[in-house]
CSV table of C-alpha atoms and ligand atoms in Angstrom, one decimal:
chain,number,residue,atom,x,y,z
Q,1,UNK,CA,0.0,0.0,0.0
Q,2,UNK,CA,2.7,2.5,1.0
Q,3,UNK,CA,4.8,1.6,-2.0
Q,4,UNK,CA,1.9,2.1,-4.4
Q,5,UNK,CA,1.0,5.5,-2.7
Q,6,UNK,CA,4.7,6.5,-3.0
Q,7,UNK,CA,4.7,5.7,-6.8
Q,8,UNK,CA,1.5,7.7,-7.3
Q,9,UNK,CA,2.9,10.8,-5.5
Q,10,UNK,CA,6.2,10.5,-7.5
Q,11,UNK,CA,4.2,10.9,-10.6
Q,12,UNK,CA,2.0,13.7,-9.4
Q,13,UNK,CA,3.0,17.4,-9.9
Q,14,UNK,CA,0.9,20.2,-8.4
Q,15,UNK,CA,-1.3,21.9,-11.0
Q,16,UNK,CA,-0.6,25.6,-11.9
Q,17,UNK,CA,-2.3,28.3,-9.7
Q,18,UNK,CA,-5.0,30.7,-10.7
Q,19,UNK,CA,-6.5,33.8,-9.1
Q,20,UNK,CA,-9.9,33.1,-7.6
Q,21,UNK,CA,-12.5,35.5,-6.2
Q,22,UNK,CA,-13.3,34.5,-2.6
Q,23,UNK,CA,-17.0,34.0,-3.6
Q,24,UNK,CA,-15.9,31.0,-5.7
Q,25,UNK,CA,-13.1,29.8,-3.6
Q,26,UNK,CA,-14.8,27.5,-1.0
Q,27,UNK,CA,-12.8,24.3,-0.7
Q,28,UNK,CA,-10.0,25.4,-2.9
Q,29,UNK,CA,-6.4,25.1,-1.8
Q,30,UNK,CA,-4.2,28.2,-1.4
Q,31,UNK,CA,-1.2,28.2,-3.7
Q,32,UNK,CA,0.3,31.1,-1.8
Q,33,UNK,CA,0.0,32.4,1.7
Q,34,UNK,CA,-2.8,34.9,2.1
Q,35,UNK,CA,-1.9,38.0,4.0
Q,36,UNK,CA,-4.1,40.5,5.8
Q,37,UNK,CA,-4.8,43.7,3.8
Q,38,UNK,CA,-5.5,45.6,7.0
Q,39,UNK,CA,-5.1,45.3,10.8
Q,40,UNK,CA,-7.8,43.1,12.2
Q,41,UNK,CA,-9.7,44.6,13.8
Q,42,UNK,CA,-8.9,47.8,11.7
Q,43,UNK,CA,-9.4,50.1,14.8
Q,44,UNK,CA,-9.8,49.7,18.5
Q,45,UNK,CA,-13.4,48.7,18.9
Q,46,UNK,CA,-15.9,48.0,21.7
Q,47,UNK,CA,-16.6,44.4,22.7
Q,48,UNK,CA,-19.8,45.4,24.6
Q,49,UNK,CA,-22.7,47.8,24.5
Q,50,UNK,CA,-21.8,50.4,27.2
Q,51,UNK,CA,-19.9,53.6,27.8
Q,52,UNK,CA,-16.4,54.5,26.6
Q,53,UNK,CA,-14.6,56.3,29.4
Q,54,UNK,CA,-11.1,56.9,30.8
Q,55,UNK,CA,-10.1,54.3,33.4
Q,56,UNK,CA,-8.5,57.1,35.4
Q,57,UNK,CA,-11.9,58.8,35.8
Q,58,UNK,CA,-13.4,55.7,37.5
Q,59,UNK,CA,-15.1,55.5,39.9
Q,60,UNK,CA,-16.9,58.7,39.3
Q,61,UNK,CA,-19.8,60.6,37.8
Q,62,UNK,CA,-19.3,61.4,34.1
Q,63,UNK,CA,-21.1,63.5,31.5
Q,64,UNK,CA,-22.4,61.7,28.5
Q,65,UNK,CA,-21.4,63.8,25.5
Q,66,UNK,CA,-22.4,61.5,22.6
Q,67,UNK,CA,-23.3,58.1,21.2
Q,68,UNK,CA,-21.2,55.9,19.0
Q,69,UNK,CA,-22.8,53.2,16.9
Q,70,UNK,CA,-21.0,50.5,14.8
Q,71,UNK,CA,-19.9,52.3,11.6
Q,72,UNK,CA,-20.5,55.7,13.1
Q,73,UNK,CA,-17.5,56.8,15.0
Q,74,UNK,CA,-17.3,60.0,17.2
Q,75,UNK,CA,-16.3,63.2,15.5
Q,76,UNK,CA,-14.4,64.4,18.7
Q,77,UNK,CA,-12.2,62.8,21.3
Q,78,UNK,CA,-13.1,62.1,24.9
Q,79,UNK,CA,-11.9,64.5,27.6
Q,80,UNK,CA,-11.5,63.8,31.3
Q,81,UNK,CA,-14.8,63.7,33.1
Q,82,UNK,CA,-16.7,62.6,29.9
Q,83,UNK,CA,-18.3,59.4,28.7
Q,84,UNK,CA,-19.7,58.3,25.4
Q,85,UNK,CA,-22.4,55.7,24.8
Q,86,UNK,CA,-21.0,53.0,22.5
Q,87,UNK,CA,-22.4,49.9,20.8
Q,88,UNK,CA,-20.6,46.6,20.2
Q,89,UNK,CA,-18.3,47.2,17.2
Q,90,UNK,CA,-18.2,51.0,17.7
Q,91,UNK,CA,-14.8,52.7,17.4
Q,92,UNK,CA,-13.5,53.5,20.8
Q,93,UNK,CA,-12.9,57.3,20.7
Q,94,UNK,CA,-9.5,59.0,21.1
Q,95,UNK,CA,-8.9,59.5,24.8
Q,96,UNK,CA,-11.0,56.6,26.0
Q,97,UNK,CA,-9.3,53.4,27.2
Q,98,UNK,CA,-12.1,51.3,28.6
Q,99,UNK,CA,-15.7,50.4,27.9
Q,100,UNK,CA,-18.0,50.0,31.0
Q,101,UNK,CA,-20.8,47.5,30.1
Q,102,UNK,CA,-24.3,49.0,30.1
Q,103,UNK,CA,-25.4,46.5,32.7
Q,104,UNK,CA,-23.1,48.1,35.3
Q,105,UNK,CA,-24.2,51.7,34.8
Q,106,UNK,CA,-27.2,53.8,35.4
Q,107,UNK,CA,-27.6,56.8,33.1
Q,108,UNK,CA,-29.7,59.7,34.3
Q,109,UNK,CA,-29.9,63.3,33.0
Q,110,UNK,CA,-27.0,62.7,30.6
Q,111,UNK,CA,-24.8,61.5,33.4
Q,112,UNK,CA,-23.5,58.1,34.3
Q,113,UNK,CA,-22.4,57.0,37.8
Q,114,UNK,CA,-19.6,54.4,37.8
Q,115,UNK,CA,-19.2,52.8,41.2
Q,116,UNK,CA,-16.0,50.9,40.9
Q,117,UNK,CA,-12.5,51.4,39.4
Q,118,UNK,CA,-12.3,50.1,35.8
Q,119,UNK,CA,-9.2,48.5,34.4
Q,120,UNK,CA,-7.7,50.2,31.3
Q,121,UNK,CA,-8.2,48.1,28.2
Q,122,UNK,CA,-11.2,46.0,29.4
Q,123,UNK,CA,-13.9,45.5,26.8
Q,124,UNK,CA,-11.8,47.2,24.2
Q,125,UNK,CA,-10.7,45.0,21.2
Q,126,UNK,CA,-7.3,46.5,20.3
Q,127,UNK,CA,-6.5,47.3,16.7
Q,128,UNK,CA,-4.6,44.4,15.1
Q,129,UNK,CA,-5.3,42.1,18.0
Q,130,UNK,CA,-6.5,39.3,15.7
Q,131,UNK,CA,-4.0,39.9,12.8
Q,132,UNK,CA,-1.6,42.6,11.7
Q,133,UNK,CA,-1.7,44.0,8.2
Q,134,UNK,CA,0.7,41.9,6.1
Q,135,UNK,CA,0.6,39.0,8.5
Q,136,UNK,CA,-0.2,35.5,7.1
Q,137,UNK,CA,-3.9,34.6,7.7
Q,138,UNK,CA,-3.8,31.2,5.9
Q,139,UNK,CA,-0.7,29.3,4.8
Q,140,UNK,CA,0.0,28.0,1.3
Q,141,UNK,CA,-1.4,24.5,0.9
Q,142,UNK,CA,-4.3,25.1,3.3
Q,143,UNK,CA,-7.8,24.4,2.1
Q,144,UNK,CA,-10.3,27.3,2.2
Q,145,UNK,CA,-12.6,26.0,4.9
Q,146,UNK,CA,-15.6,28.1,5.8
Q,147,UNK,CA,-13.6,29.6,8.8
Q,148,UNK,CA,-10.7,30.5,6.5
Q,149,UNK,CA,-13.0,32.1,4.0
Q,150,UNK,CA,-14.4,34.2,6.9
Q,151,UNK,CA,-10.9,35.1,8.0
Q,152,UNK,CA,-9.7,36.2,4.6
Q,153,UNK,CA,-12.8,38.2,4.1
Q,154,UNK,CA,-12.5,39.9,7.5
Q,155,UNK,CA,-8.9,40.7,6.6
Q,156,UNK,CA,-10.0,42.5,3.5
Q,157,UNK,CA,-8.7,39.9,0.9
Q,158,UNK,CA,-11.0,39.8,-2.1
Q,159,UNK,CA,-9.3,37.1,-4.1
Q,160,UNK,CA,-6.6,34.4,-3.5
Q,161,UNK,CA,-4.2,32.4,-5.6
Q,162,UNK,CA,-5.4,28.8,-5.5
Q,163,UNK,CA,-4.4,25.6,-7.2
Q,164,UNK,CA,-6.5,24.8,-10.2
Q,165,UNK,CA,-9.1,22.2,-9.6
Q,166,UNK,CA,-8.0,18.9,-11.1
Q,167,UNK,CA,-10.3,17.9,-13.9
Q,168,UNK,CA,-11.4,14.3,-13.4
Q,169,UNK,CA,-13.2,12.0,-15.8
Q,170,UNK,CA,-15.1,9.0,-14.3
Q,171,UNK,CA,-15.7,6.1,-16.6
Q,172,UNK,CA,-17.6,3.0,-15.3
Q,173,UNK,CA,-17.1,-0.1,-17.4
Q,174,UNK,CA,-19.2,-3.3,-17.7
Q,175,UNK,CA,-21.8,-4.7,-20.1
Q,176,UNK,CA,-24.0,-5.6,-17.1
Q,177,UNK,CA,-24.5,-2.0,-15.9
Q,178,UNK,CA,-27.8,-0.1,-16.1
Q,179,UNK,CA,-28.8,3.3,-14.8
Q,180,UNK,CA,-31.0,3.3,-11.7
Q,181,UNK,CA,-34.6,3.8,-12.9
Q,182,UNK,CA,-34.0,1.5,-16.0
Q,183,UNK,CA,-35.4,-2.0,-15.9
Q,184,UNK,CA,-32.9,-4.7,-15.3
Q,185,UNK,CA,-32.7,-7.6,-17.8
Q,186,UNK,CA,-31.4,-11.0,-16.7
Q,187,UNK,CA,-27.8,-10.7,-15.5
Q,188,UNK,CA,-27.8,-6.9,-15.2
Q,189,UNK,CA,-27.1,-4.7,-12.2
Q,190,UNK,CA,-27.4,-1.0,-11.4
Q,191,UNK,CA,-24.3,1.1,-11.9
Q,192,UNK,CA,-23.1,2.4,-8.6
Q,193,UNK,CA,-19.5,3.4,-9.0
Q,194,UNK,CA,-20.0,6.4,-11.2
Q,195,UNK,CA,-22.0,8.4,-8.7
Q,196,UNK,CA,-19.9,7.1,-5.8
Q,197,UNK,CA,-16.6,8.1,-7.3
Q,198,UNK,CA,-17.9,11.4,-8.7
Q,199,UNK,CA,-19.0,12.4,-5.2
Q,200,UNK,CA,-15.7,11.4,-3.7
Q,201,UNK,CA,-13.8,13.3,-6.4
Q,202,UNK,CA,-15.9,16.4,-6.0
Q,203,UNK,CA,-15.4,16.3,-2.2
Q,204,UNK,CA,-11.7,16.0,-2.7
Q,205,UNK,CA,-11.8,19.2,-4.8
Q,206,UNK,CA,-11.9,17.9,-8.4
Q,207,UNK,CA,-14.1,19.2,-11.2
Q,208,UNK,CA,-15.8,16.0,-12.3
Q,209,UNK,CA,-17.2,14.7,-15.6
Q,210,UNK,CA,-19.2,11.5,-15.1
Q,211,UNK,CA,-19.2,9.6,-18.4
Q,212,UNK,CA,-21.8,7.1,-19.5
Q,213,UNK,CA,-20.8,3.6,-18.6
Q,214,UNK,CA,-19.3,1.6,-21.5
Q,215,UNK,CA,-19.8,-2.1,-22.2
Q,216,UNK,CA,-17.0,-4.6,-22.3
Q,217,UNK,CA,-16.1,-3.9,-25.9
Q,218,UNK,CA,-12.8,-2.6,-27.2
Q,219,UNK,CA,-14.1,-0.1,-29.5
Q,220,UNK,CA,-16.4,1.5,-26.9
Q,221,UNK,CA,-13.5,1.5,-24.4
Q,222,UNK,CA,-11.2,3.2,-26.9
Q,223,UNK,CA,-13.6,5.9,-27.8
Q,224,UNK,CA,-14.5,6.6,-24.2
Q,225,UNK,CA,-11.0,6.5,-22.8
Q,226,UNK,CA,-9.7,8.8,-25.5
Q,227,UNK,CA,-12.3,11.3,-24.4
Q,228,UNK,CA,-11.6,10.7,-20.7
Q,229,UNK,CA,-7.9,11.3,-21.3
Q,230,UNK,CA,-8.6,15.0,-22.0
Q,231,UNK,CA,-9.0,15.4,-18.2
Q,232,UNK,CA,-6.1,15.6,-15.7
Q,233,UNK,CA,-7.2,12.5,-13.9
Q,234,UNK,CA,-9.0,9.5,-15.3
Q,235,UNK,CA,-10.8,7.1,-12.9
Q,236,UNK,CA,-12.3,4.0,-14.4
Q,237,UNK,CA,-14.1,1.3,-12.6
Q,238,UNK,CA,-14.2,-2.4,-13.5
Q,239,UNK,CA,-12.3,-4.3,-16.1
Q,240,UNK,CA,-8.9,-4.3,-14.5
Q,241,UNK,CA,-8.9,-7.9,-13.3
Q,242,UNK,CA,-7.7,-11.0,-15.1
Q,243,UNK,CA,-10.9,-12.0,-17.0
Q,244,UNK,CA,-11.2,-12.1,-20.8
Q,245,UNK,CA,-13.5,-9.1,-20.7
Q,246,UNK,CA,-11.2,-7.0,-18.6
Q,247,UNK,CA,-10.1,-4.5,-21.3
Q,248,UNK,CA,-9.2,-1.3,-19.5
Q,249,UNK,CA,-5.4,-1.8,-19.2
Q,250,UNK,CA,-4.9,-3.1,-22.7
Q,251,UNK,CA,-6.8,-0.3,-24.3
Q,252,UNK,CA,-5.1,2.3,-22.1
Q,253,UNK,CA,-1.8,0.9,-23.2
Q,254,UNK,CA,-2.8,1.3,-26.8
Q,255,UNK,CA,-3.7,4.9,-26.1
Q,256,UNK,CA,-0.2,5.6,-24.7
Q,257,UNK,CA,-0.8,5.2,-21.0
Q,258,UNK,CA,2.3,3.8,-19.3
Q,259,UNK,CA,1.4,1.5,-16.5
Q,260,UNK,CA,3.2,2.3,-13.3
Q,261,UNK,CA,1.7,-0.6,-11.3
Q,262,UNK,CA,-1.0,-3.1,-11.4
Q,263,UNK,CA,-2.3,-4.9,-8.3
Q,264,UNK,CA,-1.6,-3.9,-4.7
Q,265,UNK,CA,-1.6,-6.2,-1.7
Q,266,UNK,CA,-4.7,-4.6,-0.2
Q,267,UNK,CA,-8.1,-6.1,0.5
Q,268,UNK,CA,-10.5,-5.0,-1.0
Q,269,UNK,CA,-9.1,-3.5,-4.2
Q,270,UNK,CA,-6.3,-5.8,-5.2
Q,271,UNK,CA,-6.4,-5.4,-9.0
Q,272,UNK,CA,-6.1,-1.7,-9.0
Q,273,UNK,CA,-4.0,-0.2,-11.8
Q,274,UNK,CA,-2.2,3.1,-12.1
Q,275,UNK,CA,-0.6,4.6,-15.1
Q,276,UNK,CA,0.4,8.0,-16.6
Q,277,UNK,CA,0.2,9.6,-19.9
Q,278,UNK,CA,2.5,12.6,-19.6
Q,279,UNK,CA,1.3,14.5,-16.6
Q,280,UNK,CA,-2.1,12.8,-16.7
Q,281,UNK,CA,-2.9,10.3,-14.0
Q,282,UNK,CA,-4.9,7.2,-14.9
Q,283,UNK,CA,-6.5,5.1,-12.1
Q,284,UNK,CA,-8.2,1.7,-12.8
Q,285,UNK,CA,-10.3,0.8,-9.8
Q,286,UNK,CA,-11.9,-2.6,-9.6
Q,287,UNK,CA,-15.6,-2.9,-10.2
Q,288,UNK,CA,-16.9,-4.0,-6.9
Q,289,UNK,CA,-18.3,-0.8,-5.3
Q,290,UNK,CA,-16.5,-1.3,-2.0
Q,291,UNK,CA,-13.2,-1.9,-3.8
Q,292,UNK,CA,-13.8,1.3,-5.7
Q,293,UNK,CA,-14.6,3.2,-2.5
Q,294,UNK,CA,-11.6,2.0,-0.6
Q,295,UNK,CA,-9.3,2.2,-3.6
Q,296,UNK,CA,-10.3,5.8,-4.0
Q,297,UNK,CA,-9.5,6.7,-0.4
Q,298,UNK,CA,-6.1,5.0,-0.4
Q,299,UNK,CA,-4.9,5.9,-3.8
Q,300,UNK,CA,-6.9,8.5,-5.7
Q,301,UNK,CA,-7.7,11.0,-3.0
Q,302,UNK,CA,-4.0,11.5,-2.1
Q,303,UNK,CA,-3.3,12.3,-5.8
Q,304,UNK,CA,-6.2,14.8,-6.0
Q,305,UNK,CA,-4.8,16.5,-2.9
Q,306,UNK,CA,-1.2,16.5,-4.2
Q,307,UNK,CA,-2.4,18.0,-7.5
Q,308,UNK,CA,-3.8,20.8,-5.4
Q,309,UNK,CA,-0.5,21.3,-3.5
Q,310,UNK,CA,-1.7,19.9,-0.2
Q,311,UNK,CA,1.5,19.3,1.8
Q,312,UNK,CA,0.4,16.0,3.4
Q,313,UNK,CA,-1.7,14.4,0.8
Q,314,UNK,CA,-1.6,10.8,2.2
Q,315,UNK,CA,-4.5,9.4,4.3
Q,316,UNK,CA,-4.1,10.3,7.9
Q,317,UNK,CA,-4.7,7.3,10.0
Q,318,UNK,CA,-5.7,7.7,13.6
Q,319,UNK,CA,-5.5,5.2,16.5
Q,320,UNK,CA,-8.5,3.6,18.2
Q,321,UNK,CA,-9.5,0.3,19.8
Q,322,UNK,CA,-11.0,-2.6,18.0
Q,323,UNK,CA,-14.2,-4.1,19.3
Q,324,UNK,CA,-16.5,-6.9,18.3
Q,325,UNK,CA,-14.2,-9.8,18.8
Q,326,UNK,CA,-10.8,-10.9,17.5
Q,327,UNK,CA,-9.9,-10.6,13.8
Q,328,UNK,CA,-7.8,-12.9,11.8
Q,329,UNK,CA,-5.1,-11.2,9.7
Q,330,UNK,CA,-4.8,-11.8,6.0
Q,331,UNK,CA,-1.5,-13.4,5.3
Q,332,UNK,CA,-0.9,-11.6,2.0
Q,333,UNK,CA,-2.8,-8.4,2.0
Q,334,UNK,CA,-3.4,-5.4,4.3
Q,335,UNK,CA,-7.1,-5.4,4.9
Q,336,UNK,CA,-9.3,-2.3,5.3
Q,337,UNK,CA,-12.3,-3.3,7.3
Q,338,UNK,CA,-15.5,-1.2,7.2
Q,339,UNK,CA,-16.4,-0.1,10.7
Q,340,UNK,CA,-18.6,2.2,12.9
Q,341,UNK,CA,-16.6,4.7,14.8
Q,342,UNK,CA,-17.9,5.1,18.4
Q,343,UNK,CA,-16.6,7.4,21.1
Q,344,UNK,CA,-16.0,6.2,24.6
Q,345,UNK,CA,-14.3,7.8,27.7
Q,346,UNK,CA,-11.2,5.9,26.7
Q,347,UNK,CA,-11.2,7.2,23.1
Q,348,UNK,CA,-12.3,6.0,19.7
Q,349,UNK,CA,-13.7,2.5,19.4
Q,350,UNK,CA,-14.0,0.7,16.0
Q,351,UNK,CA,-16.8,-1.8,15.5
Q,352,UNK,CA,-16.5,-3.7,12.3
Q,353,UNK,CA,-19.8,-4.0,10.3
Q,354,UNK,CA,-21.2,-7.4,9.4
Q,355,UNK,CA,-20.9,-8.1,5.7
Q,356,UNK,CA,-17.4,-7.2,4.6
Q,357,UNK,CA,-17.6,-8.6,1.1
Q,358,UNK,CA,-16.5,-6.1,-1.6
Q,359,UNK,CA,-19.8,-6.2,-3.4
Q,360,UNK,CA,-21.7,-5.2,-0.3
Q,361,UNK,CA,-22.0,-1.5,-0.8
Q,362,UNK,CA,-25.3,-1.3,1.1
Q,363,UNK,CA,-23.5,-2.6,4.2
Q,364,UNK,CA,-20.4,-0.5,3.7
Q,365,UNK,CA,-22.5,2.6,3.3
Q,366,UNK,CA,-23.0,2.6,7.1
Q,367,UNK,CA,-19.3,2.7,7.8
Q,368,UNK,CA,-17.7,5.8,9.4
Q,369,UNK,CA,-14.1,4.4,9.1
Q,370,UNK,CA,-11.8,1.9,7.5
Q,371,UNK,CA,-9.8,-0.1,10.0
Q,372,UNK,CA,-6.4,-1.2,8.8
Q,373,UNK,CA,-5.6,-4.8,9.7
Q,374,UNK,CA,-2.1,-5.1,8.5
Q,375,UNK,CA,-1.1,-8.4,6.8
Q,376,UNK,CA,0.6,-11.1,8.8
Q,377,UNK,CA,0.0,-14.2,10.8
Q,378,UNK,CA,-2.5,-14.9,13.6
Q,379,UNK,CA,-5.2,-12.6,14.8
Q,380,UNK,CA,-5.7,-9.2,16.3
Q,381,UNK,CA,-7.3,-9.5,19.7
Q,382,UNK,CA,-10.4,-7.7,20.8
Q,383,UNK,CA,-9.5,-4.3,22.4
Q,384,UNK,CA,-6.2,-3.9,20.5
Q,385,UNK,CA,-5.1,-0.5,19.3
Q,386,UNK,CA,-5.6,-0.3,15.5
Q,387,UNK,CA,-5.1,2.4,12.8
Q,388,UNK,CA,-8.2,3.7,11.2
Q,389,UNK,CA,-9.1,6.2,8.5
Q,390,UNK,CA,-12.2,8.3,8.9
Q,391,UNK,CA,-14.6,8.2,5.9
Q,392,UNK,CA,-16.2,11.6,5.0
F,1,AMP,P1,-15.0,-6.2,-12.6
F,1,AMP,O1,-14.0,-5.4,-11.8
F,1,AMP,O2,-15.3,-5.5,-13.9
F,1,AMP,O3,-14.6,-7.6,-12.8
F,1,AMP,O4,-16.3,-6.2,-11.7
F,1,AMP,C1,-16.3,-6.8,-10.5
F,1,AMP,C2,-17.7,-6.8,-9.9
F,1,AMP,O5,-18.2,-5.5,-9.7
F,1,AMP,C3,-18.7,-7.5,-10.8
F,1,AMP,O6,-19.6,-8.2,-10.0
F,1,AMP,C4,-19.4,-6.3,-11.5
F,1,AMP,O7,-20.7,-6.6,-12.0
F,1,AMP,C5,-19.4,-5.3,-10.4
F,1,AMP,N1,-19.4,-3.9,-11.0
F,1,AMP,C6,-18.6,-3.5,-11.9
F,1,AMP,N2,-18.8,-2.2,-12.2
F,1,AMP,C7,-19.8,-1.8,-11.3
F,1,AMP,C8,-20.4,-0.6,-11.2
F,1,AMP,N3,-20.1,0.5,-11.8
F,1,AMP,N4,-21.4,-0.5,-10.2
F,1,AMP,C9,-21.8,-1.6,-9.5
F,1,AMP,N5,-21.1,-2.8,-9.7
F,1,AMP,C10,-20.2,-2.9,-10.6
F,2,MG,MG1,-16.4,-5.9,-15.5
């Protein structure tokens, strides 16, 4: 698994960057650090509704000389003996150094009585306290999460340099495949991988073209693959095994795809194929839907992330405890077991689902995580610490 992932990343170069308006940048990955255009906050502002005063004047009785609303600063500064009403987000006037919350003050006849000494600076949000102008708000390689979009907007950044979205073509193969909604003839099944893989690709940041499934016919494969190869990344499903109708690798070779590897010691997903044509990445995932799902997480998602310049593109496994009885290791292949992820006072607990066969997508759809049972002899006892990968 690790060797295959290494080979994929060796063949993956980040895509060029482009300037993107923030409105269209959700989920994109920054190609350059984004720096604050202004101090954040841009001016000392009030954290409360209350009265802006001088701490040195407290306790005491002060004259209210004006009201400051958010977006409507005072025209004059504050002198000793004076107070100004101020709303949350209002600019603290020159001369004031503290805001007394409205709850602690009674105003009568344009005067406020403040009973106790106030501490300079309290309830004042200092200019630049969150970020200074020119400071990095988000590093290169970080995805623009909702919070980061908010941070960039707050810092006055209207657009950002982001990696291009990888263009990905998804091509399901198999004569037996029908669209859901169509009637199944004898021996036919509904096509699941196209939607499954398209959704995974989109979630990983790719711009996806889902192609119509092709039958197990060389001519149909050639035409569809030729079109698919216009994208940066081609993801096929099915037809990469050893049967006489498994045509994907052969036709790809005819189209100039150089195979980098075929078959990985993982379960499910053993017959996965990976090749390149120039900078284009070509993944052949097996047809069983769970194999496609797992193969995507282990091998395709890292490539999509690397194309976007994510600094740590490989799956991030976490540690948790296995429950539900002992599990026998597979001697030849690392196994990825579909499991529920539960929380307990002792940490994460992984409960394998019943029905682990690679065609059982309905069972696998309930999984929160893939538990890695590394290959070897014997069994993993119940309660052992295992590595798991969260599914999104
Ligand atoms: P293959 O990898 O082409 O040998 O297919 C392995 C198994 O997965 C077979 O049972 C196929 O019928 C099934 N399969 C292939 N492609 C799909 C698909 N797109 N959706 C659902 N099942 C599929
Ligand atoms: Mg097939």
